[in-house]
Amino acid sequence: MHCSANVQEHDPTIRTMNETVMTDDHKPSFEHPVRLHKGETAPNFELESDEYKHYALADFKHQNVVLYFYPQAMTSGCTIEANDFKANLEKFEKAGYTVIGISRDGVDKLQEFREKNGLNFILLSDPDYEVHKLYGTVKETFEDGKKEYAVVRSTFVLDGEDKIVSAEYDVNPEGHVVDLLGKIAK
């Protein structure tokens, strides 16, 4: 997949394979690196939303879920993807899916992201990368000889029994949501 030059120029989070580098002190462990696959059970989790509510995947039992991981709120690639989900939310809901976005951003930043873009779906905060690690959406990178961590833009489609219907890693924010909707509608 490719990113348009326009987005790459202005978005520091769009890098090779759509990764963003984490340079703060939160360092995930890589004791259990994973890549999830179709047919596996999605790991349960509980995270806080931008509305200070706690959500667990188990709360959505018997519901189809689109769970997407994005690198950083308020950046152009993540804003494109979030706005595409917003614009197509009614279609996802009509197809029977709940959309949930997860990033490492804190609750306050997620609130700002929602308000600035009028987002109409659940945003969850995973500041310690715990859920990212469960889903294999964070990995080690080396930049300028220094070990850092990168969030891999990824999307999972789950059925009502928490089985993974689709696991897509390294997705392009441009066009991804429309492509995903086309796959779900089939």
Coordinates of C-alpha atoms in Angstrom, one line a residue, residues 64 87 165:
N64 CA -19.8 -7.5 15.9
A87 CA -18.4 9.4 7.8
V165 CA -13.0 -12.5 11.3

